[in-house]
CSV table of N, CA, C and O in Angstrom, one decimal:
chain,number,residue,atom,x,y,z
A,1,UNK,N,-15.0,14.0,-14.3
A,1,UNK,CA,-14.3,13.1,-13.5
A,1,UNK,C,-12.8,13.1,-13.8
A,1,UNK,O,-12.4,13.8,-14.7
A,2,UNK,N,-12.1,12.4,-13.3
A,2,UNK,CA,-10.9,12.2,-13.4
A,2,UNK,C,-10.4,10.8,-14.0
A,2,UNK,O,-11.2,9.8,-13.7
A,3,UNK,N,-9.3,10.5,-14.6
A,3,UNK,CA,-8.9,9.2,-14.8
A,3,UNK,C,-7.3,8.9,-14.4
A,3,UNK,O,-6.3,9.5,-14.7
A,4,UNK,N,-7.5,7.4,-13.5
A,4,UNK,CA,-6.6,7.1,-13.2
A,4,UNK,C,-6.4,5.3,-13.8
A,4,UNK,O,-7.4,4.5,-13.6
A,5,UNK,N,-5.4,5.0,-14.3
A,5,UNK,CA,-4.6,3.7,-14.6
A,5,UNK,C,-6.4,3.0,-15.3
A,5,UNK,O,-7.0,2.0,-15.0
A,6,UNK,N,-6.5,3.9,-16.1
A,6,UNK,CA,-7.8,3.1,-17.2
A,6,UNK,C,-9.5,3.5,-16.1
A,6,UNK,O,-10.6,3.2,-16.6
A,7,UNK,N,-9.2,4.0,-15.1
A,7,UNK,CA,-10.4,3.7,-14.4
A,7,UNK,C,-11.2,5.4,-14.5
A,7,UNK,O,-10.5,6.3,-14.8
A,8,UNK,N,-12.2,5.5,-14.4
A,8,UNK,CA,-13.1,7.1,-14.4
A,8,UNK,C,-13.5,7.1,-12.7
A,8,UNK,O,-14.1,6.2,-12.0
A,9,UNK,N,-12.9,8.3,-12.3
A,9,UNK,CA,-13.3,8.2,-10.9
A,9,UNK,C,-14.0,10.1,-11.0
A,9,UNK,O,-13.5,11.0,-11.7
A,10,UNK,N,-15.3,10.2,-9.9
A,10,UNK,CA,-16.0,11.5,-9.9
A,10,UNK,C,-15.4,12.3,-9.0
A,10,UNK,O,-14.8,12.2,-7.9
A,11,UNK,N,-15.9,13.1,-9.5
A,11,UNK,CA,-15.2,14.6,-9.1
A,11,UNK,C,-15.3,14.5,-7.3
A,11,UNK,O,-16.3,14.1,-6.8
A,12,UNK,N,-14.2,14.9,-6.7
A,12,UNK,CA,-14.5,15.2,-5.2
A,12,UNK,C,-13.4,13.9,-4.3
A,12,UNK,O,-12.3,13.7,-4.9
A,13,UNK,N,-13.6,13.5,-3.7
A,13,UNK,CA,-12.6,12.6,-2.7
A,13,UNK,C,-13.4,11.3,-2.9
A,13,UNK,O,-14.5,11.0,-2.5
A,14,UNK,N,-12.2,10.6,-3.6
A,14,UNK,CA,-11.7,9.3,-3.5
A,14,UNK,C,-11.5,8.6,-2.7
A,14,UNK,O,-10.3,8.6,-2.8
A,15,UNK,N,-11.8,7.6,-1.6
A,15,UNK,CA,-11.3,8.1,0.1
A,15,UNK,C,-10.5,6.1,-0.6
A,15,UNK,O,-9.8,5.5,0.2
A,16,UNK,N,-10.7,5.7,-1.4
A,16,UNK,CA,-10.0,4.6,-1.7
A,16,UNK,C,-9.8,4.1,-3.0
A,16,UNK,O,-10.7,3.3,-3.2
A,17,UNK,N,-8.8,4.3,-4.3
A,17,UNK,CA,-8.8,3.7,-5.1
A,17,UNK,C,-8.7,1.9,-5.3
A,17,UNK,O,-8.5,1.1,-4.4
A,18,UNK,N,-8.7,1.7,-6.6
A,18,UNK,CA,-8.4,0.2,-6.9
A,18,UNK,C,-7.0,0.0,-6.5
A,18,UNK,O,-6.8,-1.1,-5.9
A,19,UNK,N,-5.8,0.9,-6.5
A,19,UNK,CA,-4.6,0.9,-6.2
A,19,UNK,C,-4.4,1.7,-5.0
A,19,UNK,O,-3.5,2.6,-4.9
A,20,UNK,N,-5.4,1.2,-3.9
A,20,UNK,CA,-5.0,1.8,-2.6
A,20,UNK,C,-3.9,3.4,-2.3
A,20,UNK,O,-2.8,3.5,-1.9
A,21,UNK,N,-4.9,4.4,-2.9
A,21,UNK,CA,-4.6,5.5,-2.9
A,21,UNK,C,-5.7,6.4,-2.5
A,21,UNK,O,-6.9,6.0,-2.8
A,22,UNK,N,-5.6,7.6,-2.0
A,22,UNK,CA,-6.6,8.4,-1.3
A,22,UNK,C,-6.3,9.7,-2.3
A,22,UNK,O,-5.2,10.2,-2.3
A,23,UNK,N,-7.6,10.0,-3.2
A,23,UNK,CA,-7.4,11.0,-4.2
A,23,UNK,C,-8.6,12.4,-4.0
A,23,UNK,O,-9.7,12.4,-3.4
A,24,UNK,N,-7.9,13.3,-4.7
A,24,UNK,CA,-9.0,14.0,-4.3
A,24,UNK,C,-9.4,14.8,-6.3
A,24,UNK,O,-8.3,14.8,-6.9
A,25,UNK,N,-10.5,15.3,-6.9
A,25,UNK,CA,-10.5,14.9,-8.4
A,25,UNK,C,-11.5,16.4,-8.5
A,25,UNK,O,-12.7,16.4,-8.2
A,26,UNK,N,-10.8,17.6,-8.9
A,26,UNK,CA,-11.4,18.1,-9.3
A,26,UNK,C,-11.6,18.8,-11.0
A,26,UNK,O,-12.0,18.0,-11.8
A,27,UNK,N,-11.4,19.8,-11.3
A,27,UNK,CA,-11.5,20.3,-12.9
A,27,UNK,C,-10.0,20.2,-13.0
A,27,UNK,O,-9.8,19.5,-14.0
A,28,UNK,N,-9.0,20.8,-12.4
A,28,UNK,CA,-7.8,20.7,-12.8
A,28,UNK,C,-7.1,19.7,-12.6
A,28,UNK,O,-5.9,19.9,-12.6
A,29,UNK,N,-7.8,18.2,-12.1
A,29,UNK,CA,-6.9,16.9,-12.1
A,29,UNK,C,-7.0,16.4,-11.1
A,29,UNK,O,-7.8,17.0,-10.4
A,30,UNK,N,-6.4,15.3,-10.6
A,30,UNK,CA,-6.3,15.0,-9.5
A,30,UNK,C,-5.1,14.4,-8.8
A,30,UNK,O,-4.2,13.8,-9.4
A,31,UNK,N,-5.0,14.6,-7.6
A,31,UNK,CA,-4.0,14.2,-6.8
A,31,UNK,C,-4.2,13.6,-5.7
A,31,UNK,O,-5.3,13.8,-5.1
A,32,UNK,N,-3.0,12.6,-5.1
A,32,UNK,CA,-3.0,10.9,-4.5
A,32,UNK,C,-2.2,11.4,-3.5
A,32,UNK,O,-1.6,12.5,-3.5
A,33,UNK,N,-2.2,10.3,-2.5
A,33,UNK,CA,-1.2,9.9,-1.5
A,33,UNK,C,-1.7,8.3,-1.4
A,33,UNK,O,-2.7,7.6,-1.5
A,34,UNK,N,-0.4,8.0,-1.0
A,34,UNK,CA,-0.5,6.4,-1.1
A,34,UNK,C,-1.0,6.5,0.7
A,34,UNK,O,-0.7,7.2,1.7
A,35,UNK,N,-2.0,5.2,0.5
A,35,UNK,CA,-3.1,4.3,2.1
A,35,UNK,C,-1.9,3.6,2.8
A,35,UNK,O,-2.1,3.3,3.9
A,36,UNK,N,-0.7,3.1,2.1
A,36,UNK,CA,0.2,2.4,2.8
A,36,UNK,C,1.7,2.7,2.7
A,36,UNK,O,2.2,3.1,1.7
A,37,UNK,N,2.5,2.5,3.8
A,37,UNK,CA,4.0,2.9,4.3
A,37,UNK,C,4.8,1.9,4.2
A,37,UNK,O,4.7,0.9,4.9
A,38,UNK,N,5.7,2.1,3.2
A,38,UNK,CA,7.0,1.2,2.6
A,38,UNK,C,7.9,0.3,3.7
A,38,UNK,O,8.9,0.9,4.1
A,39,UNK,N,7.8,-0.4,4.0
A,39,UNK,CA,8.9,-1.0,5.1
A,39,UNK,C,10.0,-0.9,4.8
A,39,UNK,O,10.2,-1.1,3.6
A,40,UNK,N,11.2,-0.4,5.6
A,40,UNK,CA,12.5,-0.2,5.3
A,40,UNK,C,13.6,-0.4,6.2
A,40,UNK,O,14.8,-0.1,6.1
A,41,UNK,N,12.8,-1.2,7.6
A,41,UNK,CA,14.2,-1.8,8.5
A,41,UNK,C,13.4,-2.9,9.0
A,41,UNK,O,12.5,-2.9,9.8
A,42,UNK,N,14.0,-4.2,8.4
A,42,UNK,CA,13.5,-5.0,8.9
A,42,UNK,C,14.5,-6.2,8.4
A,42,UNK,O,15.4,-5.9,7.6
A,43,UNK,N,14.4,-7.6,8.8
A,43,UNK,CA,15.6,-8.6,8.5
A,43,UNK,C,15.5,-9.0,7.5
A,43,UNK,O,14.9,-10.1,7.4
A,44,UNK,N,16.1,-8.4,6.5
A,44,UNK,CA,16.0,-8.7,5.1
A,44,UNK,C,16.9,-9.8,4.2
A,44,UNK,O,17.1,-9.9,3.0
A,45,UNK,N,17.4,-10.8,5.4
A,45,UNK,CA,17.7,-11.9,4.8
A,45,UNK,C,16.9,-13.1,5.0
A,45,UNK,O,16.9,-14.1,4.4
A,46,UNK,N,16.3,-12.7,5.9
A,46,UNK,CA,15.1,-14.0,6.5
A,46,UNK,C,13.6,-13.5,6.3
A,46,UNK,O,12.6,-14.3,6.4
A,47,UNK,N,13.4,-12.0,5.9
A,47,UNK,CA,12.2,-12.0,5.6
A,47,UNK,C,11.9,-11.2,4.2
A,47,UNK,O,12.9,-10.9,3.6
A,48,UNK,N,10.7,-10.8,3.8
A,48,UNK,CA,10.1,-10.4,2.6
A,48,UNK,C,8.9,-9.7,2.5
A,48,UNK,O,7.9,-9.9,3.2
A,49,UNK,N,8.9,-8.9,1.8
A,49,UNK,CA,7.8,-8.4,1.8
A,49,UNK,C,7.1,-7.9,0.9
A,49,UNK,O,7.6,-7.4,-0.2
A,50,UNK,N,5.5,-8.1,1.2
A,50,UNK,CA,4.1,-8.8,0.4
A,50,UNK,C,3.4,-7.4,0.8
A,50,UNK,O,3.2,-6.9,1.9
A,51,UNK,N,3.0,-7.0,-0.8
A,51,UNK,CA,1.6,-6.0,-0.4
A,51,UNK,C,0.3,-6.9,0.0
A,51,UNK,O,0.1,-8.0,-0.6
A,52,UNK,N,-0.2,-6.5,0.6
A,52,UNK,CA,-1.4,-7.3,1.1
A,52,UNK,C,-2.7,-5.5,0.4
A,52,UNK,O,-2.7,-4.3,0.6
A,53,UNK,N,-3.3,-6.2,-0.3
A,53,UNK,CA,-4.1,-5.0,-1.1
A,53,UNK,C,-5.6,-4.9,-0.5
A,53,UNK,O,-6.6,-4.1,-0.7
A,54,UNK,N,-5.5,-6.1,0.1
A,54,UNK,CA,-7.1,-5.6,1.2
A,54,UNK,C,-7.2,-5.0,2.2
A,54,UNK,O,-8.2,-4.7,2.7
A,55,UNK,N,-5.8,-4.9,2.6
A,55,UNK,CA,-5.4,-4.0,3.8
A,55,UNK,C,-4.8,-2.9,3.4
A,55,UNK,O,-4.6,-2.1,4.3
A,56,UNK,N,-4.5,-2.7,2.2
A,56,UNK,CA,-3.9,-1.4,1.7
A,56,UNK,C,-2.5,-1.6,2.5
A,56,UNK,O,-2.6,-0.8,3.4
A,57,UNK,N,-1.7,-2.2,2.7
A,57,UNK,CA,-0.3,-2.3,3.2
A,57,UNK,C,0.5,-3.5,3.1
A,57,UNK,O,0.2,-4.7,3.2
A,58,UNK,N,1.5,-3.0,3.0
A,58,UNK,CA,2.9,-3.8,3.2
A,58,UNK,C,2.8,-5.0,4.2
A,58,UNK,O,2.7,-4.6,5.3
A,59,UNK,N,2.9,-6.4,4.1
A,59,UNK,CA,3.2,-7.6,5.2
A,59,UNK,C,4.5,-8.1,5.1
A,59,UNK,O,4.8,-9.0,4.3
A,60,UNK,N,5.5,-7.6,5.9
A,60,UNK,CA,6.8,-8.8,6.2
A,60,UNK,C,6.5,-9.4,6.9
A,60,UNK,O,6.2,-9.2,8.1
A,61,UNK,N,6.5,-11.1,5.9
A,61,UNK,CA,6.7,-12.0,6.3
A,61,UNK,C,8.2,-12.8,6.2
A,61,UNK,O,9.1,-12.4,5.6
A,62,UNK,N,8.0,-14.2,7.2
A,62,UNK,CA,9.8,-14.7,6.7
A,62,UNK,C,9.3,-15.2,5.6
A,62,UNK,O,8.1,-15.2,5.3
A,63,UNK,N,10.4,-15.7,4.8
A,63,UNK,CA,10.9,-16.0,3.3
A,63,UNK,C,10.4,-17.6,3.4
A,63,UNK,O,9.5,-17.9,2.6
A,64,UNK,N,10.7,-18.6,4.3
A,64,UNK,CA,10.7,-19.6,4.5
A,64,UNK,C,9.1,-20.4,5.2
A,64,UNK,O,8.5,-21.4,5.0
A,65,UNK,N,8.8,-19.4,6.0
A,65,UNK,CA,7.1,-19.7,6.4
A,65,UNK,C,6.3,-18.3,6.2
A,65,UNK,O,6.5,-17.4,7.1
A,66,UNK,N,5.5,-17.9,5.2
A,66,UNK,CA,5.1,-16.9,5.1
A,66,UNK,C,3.9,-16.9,5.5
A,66,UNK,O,3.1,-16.3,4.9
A,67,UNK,N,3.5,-17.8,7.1
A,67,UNK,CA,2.3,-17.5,7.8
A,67,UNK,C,2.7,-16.9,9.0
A,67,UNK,O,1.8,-16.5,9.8
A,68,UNK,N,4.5,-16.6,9.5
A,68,UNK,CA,4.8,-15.9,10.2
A,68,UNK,C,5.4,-14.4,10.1
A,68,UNK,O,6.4,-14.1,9.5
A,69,UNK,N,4.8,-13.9,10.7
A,69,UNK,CA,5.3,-11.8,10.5
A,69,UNK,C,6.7,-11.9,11.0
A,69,UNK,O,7.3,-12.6,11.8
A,70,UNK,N,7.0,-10.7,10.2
A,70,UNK,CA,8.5,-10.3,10.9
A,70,UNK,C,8.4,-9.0,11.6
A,70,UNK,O,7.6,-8.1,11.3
A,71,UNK,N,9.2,-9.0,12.5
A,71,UNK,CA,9.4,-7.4,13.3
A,71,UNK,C,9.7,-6.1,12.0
A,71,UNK,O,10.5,-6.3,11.1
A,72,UNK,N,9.0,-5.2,12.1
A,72,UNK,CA,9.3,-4.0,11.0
A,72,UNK,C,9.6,-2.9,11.7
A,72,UNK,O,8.7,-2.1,12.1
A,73,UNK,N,10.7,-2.8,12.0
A,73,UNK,CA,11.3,-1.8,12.8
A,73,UNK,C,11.3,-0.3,12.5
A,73,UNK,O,11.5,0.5,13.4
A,74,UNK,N,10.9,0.3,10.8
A,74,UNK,CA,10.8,1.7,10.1
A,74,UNK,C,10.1,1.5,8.8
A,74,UNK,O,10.8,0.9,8.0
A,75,UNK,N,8.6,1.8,8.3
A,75,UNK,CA,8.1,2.4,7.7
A,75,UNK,C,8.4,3.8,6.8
A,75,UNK,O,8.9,4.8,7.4
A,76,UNK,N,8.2,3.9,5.7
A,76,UNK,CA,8.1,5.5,5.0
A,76,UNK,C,7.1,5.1,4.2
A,76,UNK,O,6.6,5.9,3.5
């Protein structure tokens, strides 16, 4: 198996870690891509943004009512 951040994970595809990543784990190690995309244009004086880890992604919310979403205009 492979180990990531304390955890033993078995050989072959990962399709979800504890830290929302998609791994694949064979004899020579293993290798990730992150399940969620960084927000990087959005109104960053009125809002904020929250990993939400059951969704595997990023939530901008505003700063002031964080039960309303903000427009996210670019992801990476």
């Amino acid at each position: 198996g492979c180990m990531m951040n304390g955890k033993l994970y078995p050989l072959g595809l990962i399709e979800r870690t504890d830290d929302c990543y998609r791994c694949s784990c064979d004899e020579a190690g293993m290798e990730c891509c992150s399940l969620f995309h960084t927000p990087v244009a959005y109104d960053k004086k009125k809002c904020k943004v929250v990993f939400n880890k059951k969704r595997c992604d990023y939530d901008v919310v505003q700063k002031d009512d964080p039960s309303k979403m903000c427009i996210v205009y670019a992801r990476v």
